[in-house]
Coordinates of C-alpha atoms in Angstrom, one line a residue:
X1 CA 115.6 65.8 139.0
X2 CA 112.3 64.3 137.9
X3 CA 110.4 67.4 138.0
X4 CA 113.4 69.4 136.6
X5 CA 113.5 66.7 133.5
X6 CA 109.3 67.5 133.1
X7 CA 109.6 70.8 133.2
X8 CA 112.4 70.7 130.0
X9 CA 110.1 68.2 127.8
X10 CA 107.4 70.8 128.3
X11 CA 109.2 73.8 127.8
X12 CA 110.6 72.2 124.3
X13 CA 107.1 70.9 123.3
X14 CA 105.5 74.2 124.1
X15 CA 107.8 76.3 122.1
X16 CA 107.4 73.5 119.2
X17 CA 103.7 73.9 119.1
X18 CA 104.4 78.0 119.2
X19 CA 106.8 77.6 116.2
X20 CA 104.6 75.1 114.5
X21 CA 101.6 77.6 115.2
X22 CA 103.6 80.6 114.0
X23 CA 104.7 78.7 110.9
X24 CA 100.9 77.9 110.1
X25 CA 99.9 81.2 110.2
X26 CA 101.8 82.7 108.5
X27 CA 100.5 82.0 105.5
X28 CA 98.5 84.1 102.7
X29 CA 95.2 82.8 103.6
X30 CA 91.4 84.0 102.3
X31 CA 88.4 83.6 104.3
X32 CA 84.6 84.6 103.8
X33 CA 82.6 87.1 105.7
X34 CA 79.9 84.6 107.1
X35 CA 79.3 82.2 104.4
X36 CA 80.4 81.7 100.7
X37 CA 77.5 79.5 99.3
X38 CA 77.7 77.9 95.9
X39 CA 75.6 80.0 93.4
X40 CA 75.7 83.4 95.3
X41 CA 77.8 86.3 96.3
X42 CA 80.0 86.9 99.0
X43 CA 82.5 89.3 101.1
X44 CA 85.6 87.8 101.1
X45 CA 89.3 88.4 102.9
X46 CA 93.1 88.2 102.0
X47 CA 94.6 88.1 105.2
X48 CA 98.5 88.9 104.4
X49 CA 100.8 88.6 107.9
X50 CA 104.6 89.9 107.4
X51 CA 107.3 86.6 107.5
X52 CA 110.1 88.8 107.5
X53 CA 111.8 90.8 110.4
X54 CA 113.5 93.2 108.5
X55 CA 111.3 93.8 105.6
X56 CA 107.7 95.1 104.6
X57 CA 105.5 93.5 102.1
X58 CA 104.8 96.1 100.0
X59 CA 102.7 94.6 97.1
X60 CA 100.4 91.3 97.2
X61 CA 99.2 89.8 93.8
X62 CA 96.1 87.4 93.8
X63 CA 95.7 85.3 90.6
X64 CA 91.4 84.2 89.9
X65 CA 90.8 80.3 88.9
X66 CA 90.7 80.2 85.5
X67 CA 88.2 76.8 85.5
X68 CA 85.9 79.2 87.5
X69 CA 86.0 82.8 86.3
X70 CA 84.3 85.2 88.4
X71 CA 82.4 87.7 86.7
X72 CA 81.4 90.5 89.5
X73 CA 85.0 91.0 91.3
X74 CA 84.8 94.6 93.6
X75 CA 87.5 95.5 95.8
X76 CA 87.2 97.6 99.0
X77 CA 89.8 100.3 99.4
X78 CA 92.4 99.9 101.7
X79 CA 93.8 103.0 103.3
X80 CA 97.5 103.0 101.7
X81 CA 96.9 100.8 99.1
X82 CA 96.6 101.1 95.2
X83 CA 93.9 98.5 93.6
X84 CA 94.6 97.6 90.0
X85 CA 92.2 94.7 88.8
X86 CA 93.0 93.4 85.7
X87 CA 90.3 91.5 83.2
X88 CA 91.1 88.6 80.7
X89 CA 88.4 87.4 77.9
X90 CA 86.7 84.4 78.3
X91 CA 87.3 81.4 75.9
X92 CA 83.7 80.5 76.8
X93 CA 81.2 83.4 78.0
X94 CA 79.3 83.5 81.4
X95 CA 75.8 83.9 81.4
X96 CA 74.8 85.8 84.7
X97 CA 71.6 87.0 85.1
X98 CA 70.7 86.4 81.7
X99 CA 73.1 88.4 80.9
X100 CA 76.4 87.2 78.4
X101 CA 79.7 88.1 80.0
X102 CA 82.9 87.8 77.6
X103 CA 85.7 88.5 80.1
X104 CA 86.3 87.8 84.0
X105 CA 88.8 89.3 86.6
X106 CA 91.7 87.2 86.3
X107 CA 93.8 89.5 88.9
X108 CA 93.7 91.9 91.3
X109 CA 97.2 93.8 93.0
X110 CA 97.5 95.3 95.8
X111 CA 100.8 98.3 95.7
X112 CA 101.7 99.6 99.1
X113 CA 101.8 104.0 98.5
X114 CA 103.4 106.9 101.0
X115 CA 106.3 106.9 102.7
X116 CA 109.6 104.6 103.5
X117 CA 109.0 104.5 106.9
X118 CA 104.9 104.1 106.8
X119 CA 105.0 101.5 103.2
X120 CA 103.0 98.4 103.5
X121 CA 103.0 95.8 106.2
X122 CA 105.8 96.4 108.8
X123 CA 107.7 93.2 110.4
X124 CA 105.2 91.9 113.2
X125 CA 101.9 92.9 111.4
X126 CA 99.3 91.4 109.1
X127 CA 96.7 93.6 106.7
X128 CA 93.4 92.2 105.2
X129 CA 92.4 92.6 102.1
X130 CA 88.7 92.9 101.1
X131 CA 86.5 91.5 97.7
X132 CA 83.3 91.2 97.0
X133 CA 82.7 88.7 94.7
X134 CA 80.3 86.4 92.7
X135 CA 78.8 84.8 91.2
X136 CA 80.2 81.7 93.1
X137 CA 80.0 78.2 90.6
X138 CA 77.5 75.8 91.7
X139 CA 79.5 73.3 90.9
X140 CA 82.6 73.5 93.0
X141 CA 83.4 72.7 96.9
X142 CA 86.1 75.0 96.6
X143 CA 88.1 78.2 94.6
X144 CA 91.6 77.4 94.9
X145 CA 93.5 81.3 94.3
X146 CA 97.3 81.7 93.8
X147 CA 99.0 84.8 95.3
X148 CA 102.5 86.5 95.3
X149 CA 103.7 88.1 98.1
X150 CA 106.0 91.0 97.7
X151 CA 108.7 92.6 100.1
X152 CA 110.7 95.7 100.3
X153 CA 113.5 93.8 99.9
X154 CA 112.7 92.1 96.9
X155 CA 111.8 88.9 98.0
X156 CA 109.2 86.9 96.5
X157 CA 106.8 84.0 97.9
X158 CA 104.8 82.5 95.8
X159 CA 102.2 81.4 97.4
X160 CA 101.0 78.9 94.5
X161 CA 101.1 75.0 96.0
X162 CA 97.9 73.2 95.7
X163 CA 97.2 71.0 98.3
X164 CA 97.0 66.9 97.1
X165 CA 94.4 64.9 99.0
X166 CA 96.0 62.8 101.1
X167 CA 99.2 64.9 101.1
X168 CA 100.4 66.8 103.8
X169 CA 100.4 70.8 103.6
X170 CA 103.1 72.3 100.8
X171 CA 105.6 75.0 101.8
X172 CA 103.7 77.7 100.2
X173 CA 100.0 76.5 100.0
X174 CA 97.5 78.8 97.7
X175 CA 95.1 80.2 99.4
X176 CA 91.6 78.2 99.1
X177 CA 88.1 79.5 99.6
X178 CA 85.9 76.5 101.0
X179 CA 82.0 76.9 99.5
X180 CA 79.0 75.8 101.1
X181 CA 76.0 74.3 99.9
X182 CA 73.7 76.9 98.2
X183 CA 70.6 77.3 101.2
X184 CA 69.5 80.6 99.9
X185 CA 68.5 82.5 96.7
X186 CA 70.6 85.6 95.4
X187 CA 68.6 87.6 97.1
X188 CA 68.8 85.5 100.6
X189 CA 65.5 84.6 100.6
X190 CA 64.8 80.5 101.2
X191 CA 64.6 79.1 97.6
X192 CA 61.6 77.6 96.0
X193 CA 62.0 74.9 93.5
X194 CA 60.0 72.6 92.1
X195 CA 56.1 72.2 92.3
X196 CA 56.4 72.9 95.9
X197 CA 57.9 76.3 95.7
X198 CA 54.9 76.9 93.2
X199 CA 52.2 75.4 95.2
X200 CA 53.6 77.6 98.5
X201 CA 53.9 80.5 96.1
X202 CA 50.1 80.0 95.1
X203 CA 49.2 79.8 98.6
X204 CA 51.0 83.3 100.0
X205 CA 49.1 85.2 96.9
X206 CA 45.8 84.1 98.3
X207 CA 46.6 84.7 102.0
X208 CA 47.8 88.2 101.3
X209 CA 44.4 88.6 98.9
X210 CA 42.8 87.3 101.9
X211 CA 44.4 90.2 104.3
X212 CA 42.4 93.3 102.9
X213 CA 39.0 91.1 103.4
X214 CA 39.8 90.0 106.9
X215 CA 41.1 93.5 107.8
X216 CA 38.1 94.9 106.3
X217 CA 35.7 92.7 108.9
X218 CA 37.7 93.2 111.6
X219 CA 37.6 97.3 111.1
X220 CA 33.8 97.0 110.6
X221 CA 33.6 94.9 113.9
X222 CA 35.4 97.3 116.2
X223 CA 33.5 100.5 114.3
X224 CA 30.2 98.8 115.4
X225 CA 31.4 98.0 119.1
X226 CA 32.6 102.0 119.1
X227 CA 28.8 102.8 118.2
X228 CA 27.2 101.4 121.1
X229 CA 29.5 101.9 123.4
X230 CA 29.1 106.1 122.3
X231 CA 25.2 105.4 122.2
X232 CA 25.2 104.0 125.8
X233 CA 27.2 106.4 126.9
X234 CA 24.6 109.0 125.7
X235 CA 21.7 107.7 127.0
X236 CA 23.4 107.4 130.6
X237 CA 24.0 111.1 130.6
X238 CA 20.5 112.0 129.3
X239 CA 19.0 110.1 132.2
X240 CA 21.8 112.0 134.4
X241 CA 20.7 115.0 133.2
X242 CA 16.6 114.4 133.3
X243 CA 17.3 113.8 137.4
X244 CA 19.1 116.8 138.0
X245 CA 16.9 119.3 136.2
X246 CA 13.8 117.0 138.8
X247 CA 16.1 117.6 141.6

């Protein structure tokens, strides 16, 4: 009876966890491609999964922060898919690269093309939906992006919540990118700041000045080791020689 009673509780908390696991997610979540560091660029991923058993999503919407424009949004093509992104002006212009940028992507949609029976994400299945974006703000932890999730069916979820510190998870949380701290230039080298990064700078210039010296010596050394090593080995066969013509 005992072990019958056991066996119960832990079948009911094992397919609680499953459905609590299942509910999770399910979600419209994004996630980096290694790291999203504050100040750079990164690969990023939609990952859409289908809620519905009798329905395909069919389009996905994904809304930019407006309190963080992004001004370099590119999308990778997605076999079945049609990409619109759509551009907004700025109220107040970016400067990237020292360049001045007046508008920002404030949306891309995804539209599921082909077929009724081979259109979007089928019940059971999840798609993924690349970006490469930048340049991330320095001054966030965190891009907070609001999508809509589209089905066949006409059903709508809006993924849109924000999540309240403190507060436990909405029904429809947005999907948030988490940023790291900036460890790298935009061209991934290890950033140099300060007098420091000058005083290291100064140093690598005079150590690669130094190179073509030091290779110079070192050529001239082995050169000169070549030359008596070829005159030794002349005068050992001119000896050789002087005995057999005696002999």
């Amino acid at each position: 009876m005992n072990i019958s009673r056991i066996a119960l509780v832990g079948g009911v908390a094992a397919s609680t966890v499953l459905i609590v696991a299942g509910t999770a997610s399910a979600h419209v979540s994004v996630q980096p491609q290694g790291e999203a560091a504050k100040g750079g660029y990164a690969t990023i991923n939609f990952k859409v999964p289908n809620e519905r058993d009798n329905a395909s999503t069919t389009k996905l919407e994904v809304n930019f922060p407006t309190d963080h424009p992004l001004a370099s949004v590119m999308p990778q093509p997605v076999p079945g898919w049609k990409i619109v992104v759509t551009k907004s002006k700025l109220a107040k212009p970016l400067e990237v690269h020292g360049n001045k940028i007046n508008e920002a992507v404030s949306k891309v949609t995804w539209s599921a093309e082909g077929s009724k029976n081979d259109l979007g994400i089928r019940p059971g299945q999840f798609q993924q939906f690349p970006l490469s974006v930048g340049q991330l703000p320095e001054d966030a932890d965190q891009l907070v992006f609001k999508a809509i999730q589209t089905y066949d069916n006409k059903d709508v979820v809006r993924w849109i919540e924000e999540q309240k510190h403190g507060a436990e998870e909405p029904e429809s949380p947005a999907p948030v990118l988490k940023l790291t701290a900036a460890t790298t230039d935009e061209h991934g080298a290890a950033a140099k700041t300060g007098a420091a990064g000058a005083d290291r700078t100064k140093d690598e210039h005079a150590e690669a000045s130094a190179a073509p010296s030091s290779s110079s010596d070192t050529t001239a050394r082995i050169l000169g080791i070549v030359g008596i090593l070829i005159g030794a080995a002349g005068v050992a066969f001119g000896v050789l020689a002087g005995r057999r013509r005696t002999a």
